[in-house]
Short mmCIF file of C-alpha atoms in Angstrom, two decimals:
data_model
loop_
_atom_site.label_atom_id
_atom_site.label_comp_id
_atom_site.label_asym_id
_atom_site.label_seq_id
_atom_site.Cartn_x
_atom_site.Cartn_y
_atom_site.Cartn_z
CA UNK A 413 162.86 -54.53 -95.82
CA UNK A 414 159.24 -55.98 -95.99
CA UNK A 415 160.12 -58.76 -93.76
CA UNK A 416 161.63 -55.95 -91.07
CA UNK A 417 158.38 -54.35 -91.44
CA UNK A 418 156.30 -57.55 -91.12
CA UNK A 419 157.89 -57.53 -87.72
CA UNK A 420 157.53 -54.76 -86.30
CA UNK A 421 154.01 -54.80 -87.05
CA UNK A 422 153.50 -58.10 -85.19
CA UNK A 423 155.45 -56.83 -82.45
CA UNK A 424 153.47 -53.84 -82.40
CA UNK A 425 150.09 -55.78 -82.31
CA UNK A 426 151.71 -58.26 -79.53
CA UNK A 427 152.26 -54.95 -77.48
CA UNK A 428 148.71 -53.61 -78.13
CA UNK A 429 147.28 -56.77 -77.43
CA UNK A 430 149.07 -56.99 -73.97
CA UNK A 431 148.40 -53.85 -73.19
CA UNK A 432 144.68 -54.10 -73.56
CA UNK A 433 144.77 -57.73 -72.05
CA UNK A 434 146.17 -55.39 -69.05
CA UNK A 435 144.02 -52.88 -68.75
CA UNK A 436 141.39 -55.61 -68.98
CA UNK A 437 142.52 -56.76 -65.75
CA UNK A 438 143.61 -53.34 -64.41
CA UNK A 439 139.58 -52.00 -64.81
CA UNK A 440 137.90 -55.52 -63.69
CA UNK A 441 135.11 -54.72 -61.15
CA UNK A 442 135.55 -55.56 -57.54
CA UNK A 443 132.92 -57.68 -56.50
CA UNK A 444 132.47 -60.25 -53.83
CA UNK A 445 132.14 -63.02 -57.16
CA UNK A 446 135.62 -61.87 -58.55
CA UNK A 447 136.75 -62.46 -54.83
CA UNK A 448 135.55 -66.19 -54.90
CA UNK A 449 136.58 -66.91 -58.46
CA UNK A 450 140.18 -65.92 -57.33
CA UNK A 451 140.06 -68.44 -54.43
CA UNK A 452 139.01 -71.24 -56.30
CA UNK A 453 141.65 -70.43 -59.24
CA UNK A 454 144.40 -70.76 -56.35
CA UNK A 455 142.11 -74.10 -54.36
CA UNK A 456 142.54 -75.74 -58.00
CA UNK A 457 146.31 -75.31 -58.83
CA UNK A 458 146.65 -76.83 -55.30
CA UNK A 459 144.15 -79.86 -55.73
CA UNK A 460 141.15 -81.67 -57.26
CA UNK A 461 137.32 -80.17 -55.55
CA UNK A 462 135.63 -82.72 -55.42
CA UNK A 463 131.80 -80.92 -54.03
CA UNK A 464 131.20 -78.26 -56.17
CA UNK A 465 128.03 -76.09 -54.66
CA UNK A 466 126.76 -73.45 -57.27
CA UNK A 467 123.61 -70.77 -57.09
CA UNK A 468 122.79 -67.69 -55.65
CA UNK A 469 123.35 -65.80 -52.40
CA UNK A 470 121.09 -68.51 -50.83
CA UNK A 471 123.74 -70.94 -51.43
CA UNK A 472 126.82 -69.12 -50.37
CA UNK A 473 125.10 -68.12 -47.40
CA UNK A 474 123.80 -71.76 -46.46
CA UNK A 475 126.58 -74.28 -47.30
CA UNK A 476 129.87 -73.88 -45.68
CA UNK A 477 132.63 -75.86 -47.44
CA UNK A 478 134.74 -75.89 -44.15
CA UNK A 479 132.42 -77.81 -42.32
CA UNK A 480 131.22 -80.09 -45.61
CA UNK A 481 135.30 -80.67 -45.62
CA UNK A 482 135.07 -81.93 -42.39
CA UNK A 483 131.99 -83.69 -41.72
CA UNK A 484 132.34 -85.49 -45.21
CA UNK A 485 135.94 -85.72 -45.38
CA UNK A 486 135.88 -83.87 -48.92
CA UNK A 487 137.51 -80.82 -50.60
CA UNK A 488 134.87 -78.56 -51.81
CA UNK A 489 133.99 -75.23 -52.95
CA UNK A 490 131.12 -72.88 -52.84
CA UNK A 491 130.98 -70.95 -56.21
CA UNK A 492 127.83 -69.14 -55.49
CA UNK A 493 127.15 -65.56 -56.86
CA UNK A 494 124.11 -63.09 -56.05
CA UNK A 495 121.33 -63.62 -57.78
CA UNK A 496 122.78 -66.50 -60.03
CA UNK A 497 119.46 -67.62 -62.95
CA UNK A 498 119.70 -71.03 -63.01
CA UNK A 499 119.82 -70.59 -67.05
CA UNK A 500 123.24 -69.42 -66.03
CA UNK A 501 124.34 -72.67 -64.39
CA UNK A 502 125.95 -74.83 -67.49
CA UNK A 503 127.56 -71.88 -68.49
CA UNK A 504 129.59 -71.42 -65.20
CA UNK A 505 129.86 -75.30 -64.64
CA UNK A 506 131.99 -75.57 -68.12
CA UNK A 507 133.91 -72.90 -67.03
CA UNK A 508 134.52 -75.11 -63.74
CA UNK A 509 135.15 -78.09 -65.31
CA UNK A 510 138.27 -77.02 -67.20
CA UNK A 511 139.66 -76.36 -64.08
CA UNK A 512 138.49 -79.47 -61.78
CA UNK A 513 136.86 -82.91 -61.74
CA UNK A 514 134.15 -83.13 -59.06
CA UNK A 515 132.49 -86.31 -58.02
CA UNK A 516 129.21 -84.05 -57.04
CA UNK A 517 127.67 -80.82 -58.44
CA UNK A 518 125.01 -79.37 -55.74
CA UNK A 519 122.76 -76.59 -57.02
CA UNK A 520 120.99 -74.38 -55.41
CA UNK A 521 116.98 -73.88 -56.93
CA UNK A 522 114.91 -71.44 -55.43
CA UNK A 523 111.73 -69.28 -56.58
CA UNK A 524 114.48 -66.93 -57.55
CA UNK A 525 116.67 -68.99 -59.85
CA UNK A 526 113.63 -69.32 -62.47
CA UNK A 527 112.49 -66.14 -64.07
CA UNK A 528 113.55 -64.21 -66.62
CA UNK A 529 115.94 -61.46 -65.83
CA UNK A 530 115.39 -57.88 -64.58
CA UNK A 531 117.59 -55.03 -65.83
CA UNK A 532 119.01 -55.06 -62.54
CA UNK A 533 119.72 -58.99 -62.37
CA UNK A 534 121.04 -58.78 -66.37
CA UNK A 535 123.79 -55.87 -64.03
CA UNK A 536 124.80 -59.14 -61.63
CA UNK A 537 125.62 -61.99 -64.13
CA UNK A 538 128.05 -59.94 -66.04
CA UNK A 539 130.19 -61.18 -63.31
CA UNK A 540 129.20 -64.55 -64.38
CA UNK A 541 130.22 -63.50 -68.21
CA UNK A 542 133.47 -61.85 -66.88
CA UNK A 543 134.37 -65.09 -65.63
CA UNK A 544 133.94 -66.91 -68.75
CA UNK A 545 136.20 -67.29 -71.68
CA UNK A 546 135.43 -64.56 -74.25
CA UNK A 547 135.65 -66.94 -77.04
CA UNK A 548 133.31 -69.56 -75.97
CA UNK A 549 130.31 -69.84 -77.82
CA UNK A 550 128.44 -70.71 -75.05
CA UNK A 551 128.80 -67.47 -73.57
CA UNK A 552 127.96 -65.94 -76.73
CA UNK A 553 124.57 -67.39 -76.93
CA UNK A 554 123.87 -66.03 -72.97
CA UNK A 555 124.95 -62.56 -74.29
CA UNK A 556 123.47 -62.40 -77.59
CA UNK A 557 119.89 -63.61 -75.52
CA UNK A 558 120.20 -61.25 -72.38
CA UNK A 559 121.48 -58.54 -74.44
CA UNK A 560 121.05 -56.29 -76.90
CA UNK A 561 123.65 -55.47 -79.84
CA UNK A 562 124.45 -52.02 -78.55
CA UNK A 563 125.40 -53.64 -74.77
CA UNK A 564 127.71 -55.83 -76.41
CA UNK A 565 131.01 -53.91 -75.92
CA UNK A 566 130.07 -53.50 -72.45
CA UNK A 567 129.60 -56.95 -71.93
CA UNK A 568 132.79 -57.84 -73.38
CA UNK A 569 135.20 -55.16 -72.35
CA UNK A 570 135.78 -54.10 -68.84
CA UNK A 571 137.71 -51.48 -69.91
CA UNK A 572 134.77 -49.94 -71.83
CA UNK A 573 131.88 -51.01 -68.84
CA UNK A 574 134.35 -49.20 -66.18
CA UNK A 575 136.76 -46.35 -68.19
CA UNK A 576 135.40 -43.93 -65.79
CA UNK A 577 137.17 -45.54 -62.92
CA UNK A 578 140.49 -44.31 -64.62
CA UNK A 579 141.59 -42.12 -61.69
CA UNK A 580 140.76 -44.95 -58.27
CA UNK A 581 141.58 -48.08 -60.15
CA UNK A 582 144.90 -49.36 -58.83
CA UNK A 583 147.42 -49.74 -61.88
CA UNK A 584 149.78 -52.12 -59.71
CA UNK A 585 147.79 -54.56 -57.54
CA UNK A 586 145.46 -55.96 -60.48
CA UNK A 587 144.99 -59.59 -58.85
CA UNK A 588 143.48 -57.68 -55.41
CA UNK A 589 140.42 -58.83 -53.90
CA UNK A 590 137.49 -57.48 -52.08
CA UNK A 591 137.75 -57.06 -48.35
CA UNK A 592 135.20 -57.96 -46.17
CA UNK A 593 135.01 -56.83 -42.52
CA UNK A 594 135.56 -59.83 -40.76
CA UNK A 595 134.02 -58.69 -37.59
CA UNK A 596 130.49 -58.62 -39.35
CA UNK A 597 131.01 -61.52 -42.01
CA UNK A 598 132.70 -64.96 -41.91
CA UNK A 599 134.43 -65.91 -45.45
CA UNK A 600 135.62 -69.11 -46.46
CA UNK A 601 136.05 -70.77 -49.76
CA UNK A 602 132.87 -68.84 -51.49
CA UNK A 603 131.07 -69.21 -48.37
CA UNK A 604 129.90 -65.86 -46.69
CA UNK A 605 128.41 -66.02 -42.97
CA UNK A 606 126.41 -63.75 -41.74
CA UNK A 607 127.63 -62.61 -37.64
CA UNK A 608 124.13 -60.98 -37.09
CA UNK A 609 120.59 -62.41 -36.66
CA UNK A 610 117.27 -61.05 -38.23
CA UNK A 611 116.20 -57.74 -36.24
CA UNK A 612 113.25 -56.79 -33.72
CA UNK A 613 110.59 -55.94 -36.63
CA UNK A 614 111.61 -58.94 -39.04
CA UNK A 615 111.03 -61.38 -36.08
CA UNK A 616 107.63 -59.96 -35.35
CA UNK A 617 106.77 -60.08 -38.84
CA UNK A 618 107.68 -63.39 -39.65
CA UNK A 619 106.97 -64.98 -35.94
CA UNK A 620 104.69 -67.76 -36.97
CA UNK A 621 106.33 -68.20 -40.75
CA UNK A 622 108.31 -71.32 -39.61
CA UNK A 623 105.00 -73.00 -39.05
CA UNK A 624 103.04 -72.11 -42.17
CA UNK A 625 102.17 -74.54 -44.78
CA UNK A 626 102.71 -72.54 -48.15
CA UNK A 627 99.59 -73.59 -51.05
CA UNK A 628 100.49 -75.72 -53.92
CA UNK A 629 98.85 -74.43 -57.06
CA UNK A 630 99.84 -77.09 -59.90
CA UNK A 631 98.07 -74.97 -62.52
CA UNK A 632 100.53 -72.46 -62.69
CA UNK A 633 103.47 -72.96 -64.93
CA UNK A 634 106.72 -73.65 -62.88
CA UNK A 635 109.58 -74.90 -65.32
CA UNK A 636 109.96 -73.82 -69.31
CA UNK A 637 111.82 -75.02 -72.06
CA UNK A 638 114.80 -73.03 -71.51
CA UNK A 639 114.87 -74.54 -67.82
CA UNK A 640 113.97 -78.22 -69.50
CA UNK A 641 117.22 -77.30 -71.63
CA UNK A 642 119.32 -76.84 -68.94
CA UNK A 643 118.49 -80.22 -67.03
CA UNK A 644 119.27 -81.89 -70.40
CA UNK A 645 122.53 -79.97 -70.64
CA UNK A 646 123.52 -80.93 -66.86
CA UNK A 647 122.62 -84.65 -67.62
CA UNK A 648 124.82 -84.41 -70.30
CA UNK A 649 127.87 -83.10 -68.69
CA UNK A 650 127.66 -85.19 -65.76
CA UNK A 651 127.90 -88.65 -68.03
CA UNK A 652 130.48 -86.88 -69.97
CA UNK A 653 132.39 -85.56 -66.54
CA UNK A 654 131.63 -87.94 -64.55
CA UNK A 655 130.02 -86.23 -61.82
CA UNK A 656 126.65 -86.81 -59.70
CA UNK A 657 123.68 -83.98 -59.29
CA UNK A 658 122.04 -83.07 -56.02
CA UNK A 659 119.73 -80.14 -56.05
CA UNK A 660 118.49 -78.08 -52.85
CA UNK A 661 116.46 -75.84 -52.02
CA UNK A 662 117.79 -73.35 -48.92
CA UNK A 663 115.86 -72.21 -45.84
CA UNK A 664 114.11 -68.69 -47.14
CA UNK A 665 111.10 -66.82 -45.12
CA UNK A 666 109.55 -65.55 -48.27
CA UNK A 667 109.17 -69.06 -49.56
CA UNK A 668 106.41 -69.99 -47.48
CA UNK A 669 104.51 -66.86 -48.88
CA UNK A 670 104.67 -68.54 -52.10
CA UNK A 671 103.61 -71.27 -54.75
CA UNK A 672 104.78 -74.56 -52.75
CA UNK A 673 104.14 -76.88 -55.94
CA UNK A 674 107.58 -75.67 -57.17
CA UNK A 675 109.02 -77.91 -54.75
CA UNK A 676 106.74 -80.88 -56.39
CA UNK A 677 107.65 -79.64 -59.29
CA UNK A 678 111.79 -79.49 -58.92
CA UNK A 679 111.36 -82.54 -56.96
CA UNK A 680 109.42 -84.35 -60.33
CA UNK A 681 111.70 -82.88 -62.51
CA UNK A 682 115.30 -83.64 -61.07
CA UNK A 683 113.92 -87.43 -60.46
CA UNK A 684 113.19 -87.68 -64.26
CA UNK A 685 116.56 -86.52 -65.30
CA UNK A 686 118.13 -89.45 -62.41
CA UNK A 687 119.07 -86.35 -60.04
CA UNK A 688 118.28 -86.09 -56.33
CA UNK A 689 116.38 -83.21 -55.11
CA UNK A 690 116.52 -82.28 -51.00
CA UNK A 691 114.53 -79.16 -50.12
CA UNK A 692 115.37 -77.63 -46.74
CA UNK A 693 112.39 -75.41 -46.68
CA UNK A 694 110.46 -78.24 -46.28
CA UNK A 695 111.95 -79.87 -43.20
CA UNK A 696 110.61 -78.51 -40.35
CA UNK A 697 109.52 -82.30 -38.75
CA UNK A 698 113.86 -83.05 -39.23
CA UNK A 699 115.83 -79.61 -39.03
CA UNK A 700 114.28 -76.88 -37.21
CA UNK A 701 115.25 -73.33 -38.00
CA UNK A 702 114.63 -70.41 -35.50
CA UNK A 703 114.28 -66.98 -36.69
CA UNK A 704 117.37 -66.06 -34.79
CA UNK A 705 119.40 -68.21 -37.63
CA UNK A 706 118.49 -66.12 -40.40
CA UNK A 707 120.26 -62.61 -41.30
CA UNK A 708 117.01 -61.60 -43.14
CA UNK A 709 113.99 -63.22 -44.81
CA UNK A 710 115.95 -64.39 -47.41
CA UNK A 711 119.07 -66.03 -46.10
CA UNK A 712 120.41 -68.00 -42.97
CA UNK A 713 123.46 -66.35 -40.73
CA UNK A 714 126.36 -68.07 -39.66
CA UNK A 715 124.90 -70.25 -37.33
CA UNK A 716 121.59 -71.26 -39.81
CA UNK A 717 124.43 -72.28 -42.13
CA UNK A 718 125.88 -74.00 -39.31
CA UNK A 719 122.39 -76.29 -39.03
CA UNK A 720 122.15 -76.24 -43.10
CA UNK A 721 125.77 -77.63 -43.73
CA UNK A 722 125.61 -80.47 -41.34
CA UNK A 723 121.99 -81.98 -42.12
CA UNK A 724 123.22 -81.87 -45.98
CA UNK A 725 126.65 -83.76 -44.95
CA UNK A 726 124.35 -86.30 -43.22
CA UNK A 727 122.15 -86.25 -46.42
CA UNK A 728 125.66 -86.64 -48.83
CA UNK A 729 126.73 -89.62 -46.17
CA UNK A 730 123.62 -91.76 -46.75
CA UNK A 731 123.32 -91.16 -50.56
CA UNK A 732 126.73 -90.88 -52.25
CA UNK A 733 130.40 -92.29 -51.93
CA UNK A 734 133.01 -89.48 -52.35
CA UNK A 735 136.74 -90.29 -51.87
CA UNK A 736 138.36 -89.92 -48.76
CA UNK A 737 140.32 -86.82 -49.07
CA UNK A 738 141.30 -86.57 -45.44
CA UNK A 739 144.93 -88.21 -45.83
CA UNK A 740 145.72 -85.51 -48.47
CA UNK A 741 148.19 -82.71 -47.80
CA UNK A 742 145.28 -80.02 -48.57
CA UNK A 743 143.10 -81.19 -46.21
CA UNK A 744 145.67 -81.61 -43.78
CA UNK A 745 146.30 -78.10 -43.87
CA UNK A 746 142.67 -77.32 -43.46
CA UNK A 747 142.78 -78.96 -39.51
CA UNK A 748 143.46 -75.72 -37.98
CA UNK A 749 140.78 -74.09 -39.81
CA UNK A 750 138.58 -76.97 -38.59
CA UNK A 751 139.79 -76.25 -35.08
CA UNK A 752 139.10 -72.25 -35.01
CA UNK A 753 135.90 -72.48 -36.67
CA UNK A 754 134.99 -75.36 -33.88
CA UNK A 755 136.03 -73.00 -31.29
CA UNK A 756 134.64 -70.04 -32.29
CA UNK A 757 131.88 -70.95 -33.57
CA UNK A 758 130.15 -74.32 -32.96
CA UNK A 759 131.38 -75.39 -29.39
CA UNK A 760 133.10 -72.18 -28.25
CA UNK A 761 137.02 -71.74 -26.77
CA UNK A 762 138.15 -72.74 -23.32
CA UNK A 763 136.23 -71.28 -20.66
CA UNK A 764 137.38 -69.07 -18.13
CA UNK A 765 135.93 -68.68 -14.57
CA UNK A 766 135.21 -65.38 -13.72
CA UNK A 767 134.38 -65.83 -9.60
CA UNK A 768 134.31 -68.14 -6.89
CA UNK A 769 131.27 -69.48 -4.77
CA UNK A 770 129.29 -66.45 -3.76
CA UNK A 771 125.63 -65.81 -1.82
CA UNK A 772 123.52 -64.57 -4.13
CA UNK A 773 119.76 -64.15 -1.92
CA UNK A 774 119.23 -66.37 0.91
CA UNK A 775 120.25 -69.98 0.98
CA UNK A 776 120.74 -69.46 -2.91
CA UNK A 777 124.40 -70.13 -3.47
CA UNK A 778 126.34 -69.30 -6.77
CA UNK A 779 129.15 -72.18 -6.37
CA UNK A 780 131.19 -71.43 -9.34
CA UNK A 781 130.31 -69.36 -12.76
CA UNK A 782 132.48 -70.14 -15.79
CA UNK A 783 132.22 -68.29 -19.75
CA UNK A 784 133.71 -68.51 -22.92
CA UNK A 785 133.10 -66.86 -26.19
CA UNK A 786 131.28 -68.42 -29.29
CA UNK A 787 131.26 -66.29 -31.98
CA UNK A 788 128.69 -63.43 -31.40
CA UNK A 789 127.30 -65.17 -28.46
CA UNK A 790 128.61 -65.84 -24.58
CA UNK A 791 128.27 -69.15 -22.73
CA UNK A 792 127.93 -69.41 -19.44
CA UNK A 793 128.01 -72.39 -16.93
CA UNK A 794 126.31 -71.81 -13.61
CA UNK A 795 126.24 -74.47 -10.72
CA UNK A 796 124.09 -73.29 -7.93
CA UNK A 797 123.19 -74.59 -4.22
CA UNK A 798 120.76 -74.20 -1.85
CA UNK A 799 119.29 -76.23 1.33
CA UNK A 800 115.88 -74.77 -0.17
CA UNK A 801 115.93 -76.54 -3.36
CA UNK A 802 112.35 -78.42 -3.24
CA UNK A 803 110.54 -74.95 -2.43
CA UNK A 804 112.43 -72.58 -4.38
CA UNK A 805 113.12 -74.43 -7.79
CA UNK A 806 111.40 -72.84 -10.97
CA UNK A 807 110.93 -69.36 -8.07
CA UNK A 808 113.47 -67.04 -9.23
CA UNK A 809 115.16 -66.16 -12.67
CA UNK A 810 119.04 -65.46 -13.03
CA UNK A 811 119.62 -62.75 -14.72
CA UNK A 812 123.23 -61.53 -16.99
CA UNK A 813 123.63 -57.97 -17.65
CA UNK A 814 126.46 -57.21 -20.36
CA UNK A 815 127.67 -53.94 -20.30
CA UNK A 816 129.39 -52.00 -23.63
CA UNK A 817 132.67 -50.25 -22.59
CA UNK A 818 132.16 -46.29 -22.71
CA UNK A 819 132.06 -45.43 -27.00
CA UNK A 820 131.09 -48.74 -27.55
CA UNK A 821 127.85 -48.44 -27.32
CA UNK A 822 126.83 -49.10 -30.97
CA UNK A 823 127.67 -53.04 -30.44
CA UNK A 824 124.64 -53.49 -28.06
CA UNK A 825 121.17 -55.22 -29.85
CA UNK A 826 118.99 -53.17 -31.68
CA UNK A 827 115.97 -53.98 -28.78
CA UNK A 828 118.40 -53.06 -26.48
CA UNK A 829 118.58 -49.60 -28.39
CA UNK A 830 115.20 -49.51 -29.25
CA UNK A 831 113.91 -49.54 -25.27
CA UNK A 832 117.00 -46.84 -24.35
CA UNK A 833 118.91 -49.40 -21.87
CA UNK A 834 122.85 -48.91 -21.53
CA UNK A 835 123.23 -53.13 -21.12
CA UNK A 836 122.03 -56.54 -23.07
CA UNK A 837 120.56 -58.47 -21.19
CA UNK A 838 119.66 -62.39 -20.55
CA UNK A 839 117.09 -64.13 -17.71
CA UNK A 840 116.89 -67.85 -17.51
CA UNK A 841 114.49 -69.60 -14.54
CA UNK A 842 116.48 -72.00 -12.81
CA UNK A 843 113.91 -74.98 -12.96
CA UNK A 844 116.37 -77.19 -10.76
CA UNK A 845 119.59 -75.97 -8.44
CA UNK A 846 121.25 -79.33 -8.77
CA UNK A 847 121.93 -79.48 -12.42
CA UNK A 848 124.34 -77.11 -14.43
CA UNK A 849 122.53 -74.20 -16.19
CA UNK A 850 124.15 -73.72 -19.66
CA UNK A 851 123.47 -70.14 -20.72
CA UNK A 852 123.43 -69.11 -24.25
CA UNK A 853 123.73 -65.21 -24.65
CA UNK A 854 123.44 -63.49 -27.98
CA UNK A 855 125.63 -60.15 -28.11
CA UNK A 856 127.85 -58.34 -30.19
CA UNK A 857 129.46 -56.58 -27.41
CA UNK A 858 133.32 -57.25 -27.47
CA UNK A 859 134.79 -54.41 -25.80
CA UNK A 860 132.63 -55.12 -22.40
CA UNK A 861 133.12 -52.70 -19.34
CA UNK A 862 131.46 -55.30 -16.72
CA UNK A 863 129.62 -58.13 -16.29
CA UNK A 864 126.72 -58.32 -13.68
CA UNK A 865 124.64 -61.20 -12.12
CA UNK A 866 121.73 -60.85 -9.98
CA UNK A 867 118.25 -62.82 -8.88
CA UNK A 868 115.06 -61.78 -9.48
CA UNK A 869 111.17 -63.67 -9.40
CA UNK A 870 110.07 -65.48 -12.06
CA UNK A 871 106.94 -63.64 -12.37
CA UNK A 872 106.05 -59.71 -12.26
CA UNK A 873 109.26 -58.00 -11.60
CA UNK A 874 109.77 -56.85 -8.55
CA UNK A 875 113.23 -55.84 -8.09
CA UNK A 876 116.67 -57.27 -7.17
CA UNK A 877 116.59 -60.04 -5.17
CA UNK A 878 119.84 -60.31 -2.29
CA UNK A 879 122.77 -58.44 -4.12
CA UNK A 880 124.10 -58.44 -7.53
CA UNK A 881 127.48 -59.32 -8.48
CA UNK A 882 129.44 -57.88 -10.79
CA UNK A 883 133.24 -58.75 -12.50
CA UNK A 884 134.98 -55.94 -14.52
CA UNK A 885 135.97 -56.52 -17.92
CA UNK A 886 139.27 -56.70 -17.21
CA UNK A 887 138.69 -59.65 -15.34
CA UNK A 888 137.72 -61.39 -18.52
CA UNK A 889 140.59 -63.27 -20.68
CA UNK A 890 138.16 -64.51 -23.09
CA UNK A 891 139.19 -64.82 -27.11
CA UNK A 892 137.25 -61.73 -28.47
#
């Protein structure tokens, strides 16, 4: 009779137990962290990462593994979270090595990963905690010096932090993730791209920011014990694991505002442990940023990350030896990935041309005009003629006039809402009618009612010069 009763109080705690390991997953917050964390659980039961890239939004916005995987011919991942403390880093890096043996750990360091913890910031790396194994110690210690007894419960319960979601959470689909709307952000393997470049009052703001030498104050203290600790602890679990250290430091606006001797100071610090240190907010004489490559004055966009990824793939090529993972089923399966990121994004799709050889204004000729669509952007390939060339090179300006389809008028630029015009708009001078202009036009009109074409001077405008052309829309068979 006891022995009955043993059992069905075992069973009974086996149910309870299942049922609150349940609900622990039914009430987990939706974040873009619990997103990535999903991915890489399902990259790892598929293969080994190799390039692990950890820190804060400044990371996952920089670093694209797709194009690291590529360039480098490695598998990699970009675990990045918002707002990440660097005091958070060995916690999340055990967590990663239980699941994966990388030949490289890249962290992000930035005047951001350093201090101490807001209220607000204490808020983001519960995600962190989530992610970590309730019974390790480690995490423990994070908790038990970030929070106080009475947040414990919190911390350590999702049920508890989020009961008073019990009437939207969804009871079925417990492994869901965050969606993201593609049309504004590019997601790939942790990596979030921005489609949109800083706006009108950011760029005026930070116009000469790119070319401003920040102080370097070495009497202010940079790096404390606590950050000491963790370079000690990262040393340590690379010669357990195996595993090299880079550290960067990501394009930001605001840094240049600040102290510049943490750079020294990362730099001096990361050389004494054996790590390498590569700052990318100091490399304006190498890799040149333009304001139109950041989303904001903290991060890059798509195409900033573009620029980013690829000088750090050169920088991985001349200073470490990772396997060649390119023969390997997973990255085999990443070509076509490779292919519609090329195409939409780096060198654009096929073109299409959209008229034959027209008269423009007097002997100026339009022989053939060709476009194809990359990313939030329009290229264009004009070959002109003209009998005149010696006296009217560098005289006139063409000019590309993109019109939004009638209730699409929200996806023209914010200047060209702030001024009250109906069209974006792009000028170039042509400086020579025998060579091919290649036209670069920024725009996040897809649904476009016409295109139109026209001359005018390259000075004091004047008016249209000859006739302007124009092709419909549905004219256009371009990959939108």
């Amino acid at each position: 009779m006891k022995a009955t009763l043993g059992i069905r109080v075992l069973v009974f705690l086996a149910i309870l137990i299942a049922g609150f390991l349940y609900l622990e997953k039914v009430f987990a917050s939706k974040n873009d962290f619990v997103t990535t964390s999903q991915q890489f659980d399902k990259v790892v039961k598929e293969t080994n990462i190799d390039v692990i890239l950890m820190g804060s939004s400044h990371m996952y916005a920089s670093i694209n593994p797709l194009l690291l995987d590529k360039n480098n011919k490695t598998i990699s991942f970009n675990i990045g979270t918002a707002t990440m403390n660097f005091d958070f880093t060995t916690l999340l890096l055990e967590k990663v090595l239980k699941k994966t043996k990388p030949k490289l750990v890249i962290i992000e360091l930035s005047r951001g990963s350093l201090p101490q913890l807001s209220e607000r910031e204490k808020g983001f790396h519960l995600r962190l905690l989530d992610y970590s194994s309730d019974f390790s110690r480690a995490k423990f210690q994070k908790v038990n010096q970030y929070f106080e007894p009475k947040e414990y419960l919190g911390v350590y319960s999702q049920v508890y932090r989020n009961h008073e979601d019990w009437a939207t959470v969804d009871y079925i689909d417990i492994e869901s993730e965050k969606t993201i709307n593609a049309v504004r952000r590019y997601k790939f393997k942790g990596y979030t791209g921005a489609r949109d470049s800083i706006g009108p009052e950011l760029r005026k703001k930070f116009k000469d920011q790119l070319s401003f030498t920040p102080k370097s104050d070495s009497t202010k203290a940079i790096f404390n014990q606590m950050h000491i600790d963790q370079f000690k602890h990262l040393k340590a679990l690379s010669e357990k694991h195996n595993f090299e250290v880079l550290f960067i430091t990501t394009p930001d606006l605001q840094s240049w505002r600040y102290n510049g001797y943490l750079y020294t100071r990362i730099s001096e610090v990361s050389e004494s442990f054996g790590f390498k240190y590569l700052n990318m907010s100091n490399t304006q004489d190498k890799i040149r940023f333009s304001l139109g490559e950041f989303i904001d004055e903290y991060h890059l966009n798509l195409w900033g990350g573009v620029k980013a990824t690829n000088y750090l793939s050169e920088y991985i090529d001349q200073n470490y030896s990772l396997p060649d993972r390119s023969s390997t089923p997973y990255w085999q399966n990443q070509r076509e990935a490779f292919q519609d990121f090329d195409e939409g994004f780096v060198t654009g799709g096929s073109e299409q041309e959209v008229m034959p050889g027209q008269n423009l204004y007097l002997d100026i000729k339009l022989n053939r005009l060709g476009v194809k669509k990359y990313a939030d952007k329009l290229l264009f390939t004009a070959d002109f003629d003209s009998i005149l060339t010696d006296t009217l090179n560098a005289k006139y300006r063409f000019v590309i006039q993109v019109f939004p389809k009638k209730g699409f008028e929200d996806q023209l630029s914010a200047r060209t809402k702030e001024i009250g015009r109906s069209f974006d708009t792009r000028s170039v001078v042509i400086e020579d009618y025998n060579k091919t202009q290649v036209i670069s036009f920024p725009t996040r009109i897809e649904a476009i009612e016409r295109l139109r074409f026209l001359i005018i001077d390259n000075g004091p405008y004047t008016g249209t010069k000859g006739k302007a052309i124009e092709v419909k829309g549905e004219a256009l068979k371009l990959d939108l």
